[in-house]
PDB file of N, CA, C and O in Angstrom:
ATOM      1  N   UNK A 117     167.924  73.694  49.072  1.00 73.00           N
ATOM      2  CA  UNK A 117     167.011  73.373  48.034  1.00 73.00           C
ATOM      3  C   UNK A 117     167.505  72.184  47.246  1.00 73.00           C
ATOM      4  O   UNK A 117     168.555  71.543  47.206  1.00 73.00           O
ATOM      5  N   UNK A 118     166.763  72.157  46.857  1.00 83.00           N
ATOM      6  CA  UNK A 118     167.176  70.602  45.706  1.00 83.00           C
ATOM      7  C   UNK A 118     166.057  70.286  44.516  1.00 83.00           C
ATOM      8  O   UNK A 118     164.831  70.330  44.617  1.00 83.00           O
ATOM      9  N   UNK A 119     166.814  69.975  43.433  1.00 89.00           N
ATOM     10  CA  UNK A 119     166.113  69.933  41.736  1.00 89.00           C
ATOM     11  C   UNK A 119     165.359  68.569  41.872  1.00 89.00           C
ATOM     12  O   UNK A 119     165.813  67.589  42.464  1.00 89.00           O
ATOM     13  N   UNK A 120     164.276  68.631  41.313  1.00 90.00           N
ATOM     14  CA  UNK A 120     163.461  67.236  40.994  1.00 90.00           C
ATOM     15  C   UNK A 120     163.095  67.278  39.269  1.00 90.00           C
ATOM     16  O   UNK A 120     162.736  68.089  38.415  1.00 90.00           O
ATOM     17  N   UNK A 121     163.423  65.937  39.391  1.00 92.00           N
ATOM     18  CA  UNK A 121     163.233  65.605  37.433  1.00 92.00           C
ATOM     19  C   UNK A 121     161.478  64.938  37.600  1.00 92.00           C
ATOM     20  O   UNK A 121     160.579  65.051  36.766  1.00 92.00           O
ATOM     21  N   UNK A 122     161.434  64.455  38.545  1.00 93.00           N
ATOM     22  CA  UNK A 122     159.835  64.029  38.654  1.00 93.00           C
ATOM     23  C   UNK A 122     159.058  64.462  40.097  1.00 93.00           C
ATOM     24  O   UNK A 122     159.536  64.778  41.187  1.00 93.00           O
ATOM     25  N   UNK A 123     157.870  64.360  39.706  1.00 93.00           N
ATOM     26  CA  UNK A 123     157.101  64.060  41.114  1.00 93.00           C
ATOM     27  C   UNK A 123     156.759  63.135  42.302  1.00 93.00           C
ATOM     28  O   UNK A 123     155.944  63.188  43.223  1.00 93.00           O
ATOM     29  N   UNK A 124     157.542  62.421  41.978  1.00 93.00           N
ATOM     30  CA  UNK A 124     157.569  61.251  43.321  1.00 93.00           C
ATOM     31  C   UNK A 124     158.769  61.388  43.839  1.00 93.00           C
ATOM     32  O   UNK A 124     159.139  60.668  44.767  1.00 93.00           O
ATOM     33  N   UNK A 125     159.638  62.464  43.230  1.00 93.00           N
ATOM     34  CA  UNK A 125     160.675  62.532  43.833  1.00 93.00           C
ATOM     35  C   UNK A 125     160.646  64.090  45.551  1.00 93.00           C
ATOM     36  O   UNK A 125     161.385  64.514  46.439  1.00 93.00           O
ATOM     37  N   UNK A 126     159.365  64.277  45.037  1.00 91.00           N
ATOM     38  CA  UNK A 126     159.261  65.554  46.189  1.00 91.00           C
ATOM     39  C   UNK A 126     159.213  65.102  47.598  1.00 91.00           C
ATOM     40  O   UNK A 126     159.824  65.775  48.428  1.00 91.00           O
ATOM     41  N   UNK A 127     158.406  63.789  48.064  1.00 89.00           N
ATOM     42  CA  UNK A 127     158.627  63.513  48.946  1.00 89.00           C
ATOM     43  C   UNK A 127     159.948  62.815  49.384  1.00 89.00           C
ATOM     44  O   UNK A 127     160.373  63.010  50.522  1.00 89.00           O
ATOM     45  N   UNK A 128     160.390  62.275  48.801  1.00 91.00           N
ATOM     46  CA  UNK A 128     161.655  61.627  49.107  1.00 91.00           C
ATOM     47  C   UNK A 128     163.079  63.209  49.438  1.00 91.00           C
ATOM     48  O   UNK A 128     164.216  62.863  49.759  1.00 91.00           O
ATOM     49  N   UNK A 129     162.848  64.303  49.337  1.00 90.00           N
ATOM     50  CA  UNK A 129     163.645  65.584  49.157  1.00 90.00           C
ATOM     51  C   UNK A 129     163.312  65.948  50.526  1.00 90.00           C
ATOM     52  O   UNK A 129     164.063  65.942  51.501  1.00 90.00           O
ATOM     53  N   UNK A 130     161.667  66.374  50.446  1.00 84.00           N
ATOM     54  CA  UNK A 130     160.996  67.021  51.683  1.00 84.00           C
ATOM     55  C   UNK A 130     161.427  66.122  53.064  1.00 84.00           C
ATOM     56  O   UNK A 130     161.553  66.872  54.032  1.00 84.00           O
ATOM     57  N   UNK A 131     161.637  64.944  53.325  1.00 86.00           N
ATOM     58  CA  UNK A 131     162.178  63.790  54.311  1.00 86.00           C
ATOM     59  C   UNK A 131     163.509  64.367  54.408  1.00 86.00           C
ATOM     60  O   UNK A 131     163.900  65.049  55.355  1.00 86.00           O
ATOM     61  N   UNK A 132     164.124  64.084  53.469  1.00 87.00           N
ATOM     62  CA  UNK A 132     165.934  64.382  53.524  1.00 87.00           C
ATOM     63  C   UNK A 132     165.826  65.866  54.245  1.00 87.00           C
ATOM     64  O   UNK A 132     166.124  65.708  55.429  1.00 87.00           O
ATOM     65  N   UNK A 133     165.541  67.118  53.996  1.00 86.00           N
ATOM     66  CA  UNK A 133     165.832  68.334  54.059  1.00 86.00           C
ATOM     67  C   UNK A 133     165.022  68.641  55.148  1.00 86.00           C
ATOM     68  O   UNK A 133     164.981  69.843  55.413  1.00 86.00           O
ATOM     69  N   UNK A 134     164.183  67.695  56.053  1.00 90.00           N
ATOM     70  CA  UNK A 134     163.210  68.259  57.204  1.00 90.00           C
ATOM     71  C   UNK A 134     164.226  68.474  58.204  1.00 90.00           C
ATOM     72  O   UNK A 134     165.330  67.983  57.966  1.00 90.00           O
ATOM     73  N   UNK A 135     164.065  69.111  59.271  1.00 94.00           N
ATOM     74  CA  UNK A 135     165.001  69.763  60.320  1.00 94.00           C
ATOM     75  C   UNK A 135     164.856  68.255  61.665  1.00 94.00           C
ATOM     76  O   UNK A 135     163.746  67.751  61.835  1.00 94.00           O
ATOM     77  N   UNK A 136     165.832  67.836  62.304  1.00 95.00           N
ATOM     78  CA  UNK A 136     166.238  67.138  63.046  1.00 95.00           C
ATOM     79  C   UNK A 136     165.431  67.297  64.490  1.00 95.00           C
ATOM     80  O   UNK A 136     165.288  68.406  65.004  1.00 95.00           O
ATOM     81  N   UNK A 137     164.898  66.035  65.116  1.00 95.00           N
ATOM     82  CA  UNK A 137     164.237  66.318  65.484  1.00 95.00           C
ATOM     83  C   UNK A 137     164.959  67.071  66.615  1.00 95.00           C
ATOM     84  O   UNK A 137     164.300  67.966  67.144  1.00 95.00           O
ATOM     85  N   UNK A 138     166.006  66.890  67.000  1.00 97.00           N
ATOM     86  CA  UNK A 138     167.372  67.559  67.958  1.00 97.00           C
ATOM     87  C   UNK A 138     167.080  69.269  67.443  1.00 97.00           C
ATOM     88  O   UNK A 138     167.243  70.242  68.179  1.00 97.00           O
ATOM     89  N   UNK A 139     166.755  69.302  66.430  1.00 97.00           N
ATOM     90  CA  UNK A 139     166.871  70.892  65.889  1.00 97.00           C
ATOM     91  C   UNK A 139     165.400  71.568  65.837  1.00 97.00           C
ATOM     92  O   UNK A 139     165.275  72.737  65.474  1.00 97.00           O
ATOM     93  N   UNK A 140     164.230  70.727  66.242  1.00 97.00           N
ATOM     94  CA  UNK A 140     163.467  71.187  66.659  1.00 97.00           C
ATOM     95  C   UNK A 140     163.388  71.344  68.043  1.00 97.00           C
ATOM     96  O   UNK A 140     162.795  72.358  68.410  1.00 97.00           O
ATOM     97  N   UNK A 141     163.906  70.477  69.057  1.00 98.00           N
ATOM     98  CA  UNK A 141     163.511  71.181  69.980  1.00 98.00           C
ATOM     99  C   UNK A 141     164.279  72.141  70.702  1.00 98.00           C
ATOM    100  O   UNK A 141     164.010  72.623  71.803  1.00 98.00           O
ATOM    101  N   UNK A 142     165.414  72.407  69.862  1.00 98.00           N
ATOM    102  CA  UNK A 142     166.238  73.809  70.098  1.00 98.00           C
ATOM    103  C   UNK A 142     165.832  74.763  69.927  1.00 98.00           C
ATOM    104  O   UNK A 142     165.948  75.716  70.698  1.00 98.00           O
ATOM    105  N   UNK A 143     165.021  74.763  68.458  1.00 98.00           N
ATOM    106  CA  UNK A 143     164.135  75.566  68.272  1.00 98.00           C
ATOM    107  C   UNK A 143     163.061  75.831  69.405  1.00 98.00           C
ATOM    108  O   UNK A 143     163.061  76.863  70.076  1.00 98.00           O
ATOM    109  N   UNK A 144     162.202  74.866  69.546  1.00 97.00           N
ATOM    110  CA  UNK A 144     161.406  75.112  70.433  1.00 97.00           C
ATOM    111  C   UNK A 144     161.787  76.122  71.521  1.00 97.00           C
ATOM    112  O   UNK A 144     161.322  77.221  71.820  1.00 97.00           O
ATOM    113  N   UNK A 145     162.776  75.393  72.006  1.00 97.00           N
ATOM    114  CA  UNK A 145     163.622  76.355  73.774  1.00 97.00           C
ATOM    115  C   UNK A 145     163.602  77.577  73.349  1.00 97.00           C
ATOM    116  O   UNK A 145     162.922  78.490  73.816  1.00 97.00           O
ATOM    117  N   UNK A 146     164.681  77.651  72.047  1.00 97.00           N
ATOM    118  CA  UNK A 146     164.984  79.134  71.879  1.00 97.00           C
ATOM    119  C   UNK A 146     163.533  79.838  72.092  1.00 97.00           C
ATOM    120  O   UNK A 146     163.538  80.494  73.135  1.00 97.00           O
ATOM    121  N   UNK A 147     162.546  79.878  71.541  1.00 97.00           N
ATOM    122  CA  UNK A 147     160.952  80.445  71.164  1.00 97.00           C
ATOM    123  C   UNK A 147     160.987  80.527  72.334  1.00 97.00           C
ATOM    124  O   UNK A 147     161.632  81.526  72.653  1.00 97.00           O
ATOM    125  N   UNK A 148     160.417  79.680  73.639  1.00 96.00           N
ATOM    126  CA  UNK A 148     160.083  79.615  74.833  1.00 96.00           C
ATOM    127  C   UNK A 148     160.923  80.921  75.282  1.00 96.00           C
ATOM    128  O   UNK A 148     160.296  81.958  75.496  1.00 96.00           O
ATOM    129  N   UNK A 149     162.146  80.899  75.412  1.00 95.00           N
ATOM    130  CA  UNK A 149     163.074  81.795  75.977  1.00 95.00           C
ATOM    131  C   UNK A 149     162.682  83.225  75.272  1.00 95.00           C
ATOM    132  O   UNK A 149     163.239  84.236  75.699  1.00 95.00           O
ATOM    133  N   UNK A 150     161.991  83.298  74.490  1.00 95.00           N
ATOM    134  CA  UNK A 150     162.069  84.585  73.244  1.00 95.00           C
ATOM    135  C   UNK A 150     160.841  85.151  73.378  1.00 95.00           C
ATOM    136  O   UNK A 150     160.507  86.193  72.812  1.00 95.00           O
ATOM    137  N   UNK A 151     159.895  84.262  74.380  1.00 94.00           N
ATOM    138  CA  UNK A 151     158.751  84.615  74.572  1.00 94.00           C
ATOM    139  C   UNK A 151     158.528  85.255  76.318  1.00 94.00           C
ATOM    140  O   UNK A 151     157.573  85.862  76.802  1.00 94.00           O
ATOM    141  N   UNK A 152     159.849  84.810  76.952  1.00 91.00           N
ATOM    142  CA  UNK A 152     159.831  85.807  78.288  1.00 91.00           C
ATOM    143  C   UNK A 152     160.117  87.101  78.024  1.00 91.00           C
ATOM    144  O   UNK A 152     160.072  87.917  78.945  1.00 91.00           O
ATOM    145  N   UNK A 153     160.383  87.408  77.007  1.00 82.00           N
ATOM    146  CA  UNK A 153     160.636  88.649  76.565  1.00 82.00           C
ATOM    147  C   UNK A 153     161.889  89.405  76.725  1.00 82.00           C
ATOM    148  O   UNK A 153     161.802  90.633  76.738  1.00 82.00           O
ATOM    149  N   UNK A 154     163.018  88.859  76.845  1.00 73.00           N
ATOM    150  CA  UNK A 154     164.427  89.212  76.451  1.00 73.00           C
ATOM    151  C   UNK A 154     164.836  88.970  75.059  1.00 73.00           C
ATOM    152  O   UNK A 154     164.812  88.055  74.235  1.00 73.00           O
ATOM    153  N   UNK A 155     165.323  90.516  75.185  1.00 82.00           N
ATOM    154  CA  UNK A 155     165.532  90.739  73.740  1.00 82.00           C
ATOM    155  C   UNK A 155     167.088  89.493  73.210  1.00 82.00           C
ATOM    156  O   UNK A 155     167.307  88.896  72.157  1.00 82.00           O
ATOM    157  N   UNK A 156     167.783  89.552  74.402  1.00 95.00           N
ATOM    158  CA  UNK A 156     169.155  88.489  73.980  1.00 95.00           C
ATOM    159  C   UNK A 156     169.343  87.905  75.278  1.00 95.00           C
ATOM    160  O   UNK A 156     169.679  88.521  76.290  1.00 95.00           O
ATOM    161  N   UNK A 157     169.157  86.941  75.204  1.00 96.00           N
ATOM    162  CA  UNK A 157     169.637  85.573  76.460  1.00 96.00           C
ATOM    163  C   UNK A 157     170.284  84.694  76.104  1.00 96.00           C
ATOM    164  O   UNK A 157     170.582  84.702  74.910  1.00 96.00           O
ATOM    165  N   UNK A 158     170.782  83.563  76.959  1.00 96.00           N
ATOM    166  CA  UNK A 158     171.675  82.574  76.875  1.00 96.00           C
ATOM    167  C   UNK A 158     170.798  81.181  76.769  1.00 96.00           C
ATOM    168  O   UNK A 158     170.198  80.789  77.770  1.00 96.00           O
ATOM    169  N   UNK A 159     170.746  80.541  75.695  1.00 96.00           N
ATOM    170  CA  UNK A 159     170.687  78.899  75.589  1.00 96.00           C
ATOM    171  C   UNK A 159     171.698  78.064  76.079  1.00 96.00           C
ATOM    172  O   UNK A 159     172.765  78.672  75.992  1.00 96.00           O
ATOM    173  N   UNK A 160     171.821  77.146  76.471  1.00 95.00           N
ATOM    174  CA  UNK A 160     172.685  75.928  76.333  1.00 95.00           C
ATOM    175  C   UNK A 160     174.059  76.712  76.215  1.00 95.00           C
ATOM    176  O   UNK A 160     174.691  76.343  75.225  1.00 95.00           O
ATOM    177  N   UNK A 161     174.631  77.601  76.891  1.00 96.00           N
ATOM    178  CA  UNK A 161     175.744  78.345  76.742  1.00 96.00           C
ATOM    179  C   UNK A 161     176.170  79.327  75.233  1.00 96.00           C
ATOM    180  O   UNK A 161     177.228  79.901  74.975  1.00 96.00           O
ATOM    181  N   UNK A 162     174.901  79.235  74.430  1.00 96.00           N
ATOM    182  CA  UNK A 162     175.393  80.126  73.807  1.00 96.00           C
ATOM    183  C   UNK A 162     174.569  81.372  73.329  1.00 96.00           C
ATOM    184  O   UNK A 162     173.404  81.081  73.603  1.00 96.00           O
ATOM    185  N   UNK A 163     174.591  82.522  72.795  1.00 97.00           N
ATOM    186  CA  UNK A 163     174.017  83.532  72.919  1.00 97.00           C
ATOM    187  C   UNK A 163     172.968  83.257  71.766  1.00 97.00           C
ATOM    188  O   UNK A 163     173.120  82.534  70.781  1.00 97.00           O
ATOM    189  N   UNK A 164     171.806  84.050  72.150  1.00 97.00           N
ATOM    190  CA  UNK A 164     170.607  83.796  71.178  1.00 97.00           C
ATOM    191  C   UNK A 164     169.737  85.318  71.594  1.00 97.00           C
ATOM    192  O   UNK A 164     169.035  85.663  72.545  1.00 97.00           O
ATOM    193  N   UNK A 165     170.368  86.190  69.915  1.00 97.00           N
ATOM    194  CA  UNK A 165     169.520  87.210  69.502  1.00 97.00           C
ATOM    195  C   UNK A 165     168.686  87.068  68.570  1.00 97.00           C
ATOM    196  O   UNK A 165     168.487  85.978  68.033  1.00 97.00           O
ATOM    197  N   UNK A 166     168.101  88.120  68.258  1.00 96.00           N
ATOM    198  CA  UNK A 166     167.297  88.097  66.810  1.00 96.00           C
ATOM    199  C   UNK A 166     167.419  87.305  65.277  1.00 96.00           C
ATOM    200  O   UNK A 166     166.524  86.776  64.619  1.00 96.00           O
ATOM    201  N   UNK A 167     168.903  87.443  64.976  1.00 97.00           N
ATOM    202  CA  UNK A 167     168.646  86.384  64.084  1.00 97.00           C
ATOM    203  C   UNK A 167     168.815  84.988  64.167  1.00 97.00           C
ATOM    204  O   UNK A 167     168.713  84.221  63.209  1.00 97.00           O
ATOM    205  N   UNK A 168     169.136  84.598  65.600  1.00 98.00           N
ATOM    206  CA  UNK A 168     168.849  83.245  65.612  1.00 98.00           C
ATOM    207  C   UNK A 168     167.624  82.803  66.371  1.00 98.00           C
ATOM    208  O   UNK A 168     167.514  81.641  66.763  1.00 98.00           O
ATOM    209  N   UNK A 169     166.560  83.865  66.615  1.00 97.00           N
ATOM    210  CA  UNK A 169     165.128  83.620  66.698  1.00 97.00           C
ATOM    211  C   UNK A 169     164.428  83.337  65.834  1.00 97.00           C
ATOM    212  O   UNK A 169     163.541  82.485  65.864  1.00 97.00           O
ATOM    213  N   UNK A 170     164.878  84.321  64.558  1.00 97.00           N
ATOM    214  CA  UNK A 170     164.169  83.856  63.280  1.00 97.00           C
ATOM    215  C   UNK A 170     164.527  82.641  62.515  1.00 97.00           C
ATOM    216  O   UNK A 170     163.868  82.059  61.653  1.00 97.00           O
ATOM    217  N   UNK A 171     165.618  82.390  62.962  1.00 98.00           N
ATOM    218  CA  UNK A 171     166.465  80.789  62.338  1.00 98.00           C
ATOM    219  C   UNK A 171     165.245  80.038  63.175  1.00 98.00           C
ATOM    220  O   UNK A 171     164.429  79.374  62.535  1.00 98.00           O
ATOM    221  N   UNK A 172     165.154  80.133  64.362  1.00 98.00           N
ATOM    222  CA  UNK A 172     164.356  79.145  65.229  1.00 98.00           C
ATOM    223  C   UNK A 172     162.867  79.204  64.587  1.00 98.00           C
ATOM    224  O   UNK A 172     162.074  78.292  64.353  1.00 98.00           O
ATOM    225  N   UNK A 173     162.791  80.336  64.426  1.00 97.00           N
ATOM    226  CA  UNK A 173     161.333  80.489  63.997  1.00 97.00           C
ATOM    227  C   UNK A 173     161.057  79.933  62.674  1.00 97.00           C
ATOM    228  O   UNK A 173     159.981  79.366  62.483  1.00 97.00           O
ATOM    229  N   UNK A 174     162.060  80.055  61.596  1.00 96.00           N
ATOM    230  CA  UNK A 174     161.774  79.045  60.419  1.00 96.00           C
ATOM    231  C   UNK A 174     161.749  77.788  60.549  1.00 96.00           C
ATOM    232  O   UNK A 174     160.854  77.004  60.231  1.00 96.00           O
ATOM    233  N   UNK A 175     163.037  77.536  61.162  1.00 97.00           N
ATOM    234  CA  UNK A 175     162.633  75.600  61.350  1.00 97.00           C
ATOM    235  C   UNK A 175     160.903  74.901  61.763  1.00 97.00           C
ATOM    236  O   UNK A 175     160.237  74.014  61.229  1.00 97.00           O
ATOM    237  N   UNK A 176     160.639  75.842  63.002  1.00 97.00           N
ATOM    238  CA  UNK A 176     159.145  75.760  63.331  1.00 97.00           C
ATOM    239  C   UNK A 176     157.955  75.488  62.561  1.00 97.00           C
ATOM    240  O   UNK A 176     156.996  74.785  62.881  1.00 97.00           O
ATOM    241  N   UNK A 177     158.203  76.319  61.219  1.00 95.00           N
ATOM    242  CA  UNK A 177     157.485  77.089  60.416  1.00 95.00           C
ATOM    243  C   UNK A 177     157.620  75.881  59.179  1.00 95.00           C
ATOM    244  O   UNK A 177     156.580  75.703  58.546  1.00 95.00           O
ATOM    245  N   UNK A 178     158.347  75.366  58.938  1.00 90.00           N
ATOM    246  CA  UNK A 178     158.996  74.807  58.192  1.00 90.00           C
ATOM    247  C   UNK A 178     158.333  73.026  58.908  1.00 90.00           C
ATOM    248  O   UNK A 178     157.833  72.222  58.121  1.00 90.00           O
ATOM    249  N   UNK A 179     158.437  72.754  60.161  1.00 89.00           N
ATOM    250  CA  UNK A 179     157.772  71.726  60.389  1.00 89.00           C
ATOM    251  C   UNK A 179     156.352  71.668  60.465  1.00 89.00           C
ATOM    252  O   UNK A 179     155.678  70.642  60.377  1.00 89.00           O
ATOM    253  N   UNK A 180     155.833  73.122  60.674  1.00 87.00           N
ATOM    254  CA  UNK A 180     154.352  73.141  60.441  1.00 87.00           C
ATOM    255  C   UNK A 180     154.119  73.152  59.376  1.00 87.00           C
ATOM    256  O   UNK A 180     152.926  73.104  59.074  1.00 87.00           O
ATOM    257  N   UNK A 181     154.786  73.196  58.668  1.00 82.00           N
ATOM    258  CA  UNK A 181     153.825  73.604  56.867  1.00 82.00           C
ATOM    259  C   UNK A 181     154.284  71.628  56.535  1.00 82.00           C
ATOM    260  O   UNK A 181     154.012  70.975  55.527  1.00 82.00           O
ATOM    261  N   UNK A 182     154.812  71.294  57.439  1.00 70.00           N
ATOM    262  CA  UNK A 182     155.299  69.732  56.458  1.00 70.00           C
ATOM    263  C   UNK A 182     154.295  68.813  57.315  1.00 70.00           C
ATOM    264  O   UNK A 182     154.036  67.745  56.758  1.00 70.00           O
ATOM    265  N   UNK A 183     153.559  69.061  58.804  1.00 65.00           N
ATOM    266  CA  UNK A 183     152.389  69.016  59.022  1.00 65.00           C
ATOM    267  C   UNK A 183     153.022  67.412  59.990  1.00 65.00           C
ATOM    268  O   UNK A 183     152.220  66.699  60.594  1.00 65.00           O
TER     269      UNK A 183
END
């Protein structure tokens, strides 16, 4: 998060703090993989359960709401 003293300062925050585009499409994979329906599988060598679905799933969520 981060404090704003004005309003022109929101977009300049929302840019800085958006997720990478490298970290979206990790996200992405992970989802894809989460959607064959294993509950815990392997990414890119490393393990991906539940709470790093929902990590994946916020970043997502987080680029859709910034549109």
């Amino acid at each position: 998060g981060a404090l704003c003293i004005h309003p022109s300062q929101v977009t300049v925050i929302h840019k800085a703090l958006q997720p990478s585009p490298s970290d979206v499409d990790w996200a992405r994979r992970v989802m894809a993989g989460a959607e064959r329906g294993a509950g815990v599988f392997k990414l890119d060598g490393q393990m991906v359960d539940a709470p790093v679905i929902t990590h994946a799933r916020a970043i997502l969520a987080l680029v859709d709401q910034q549109g």
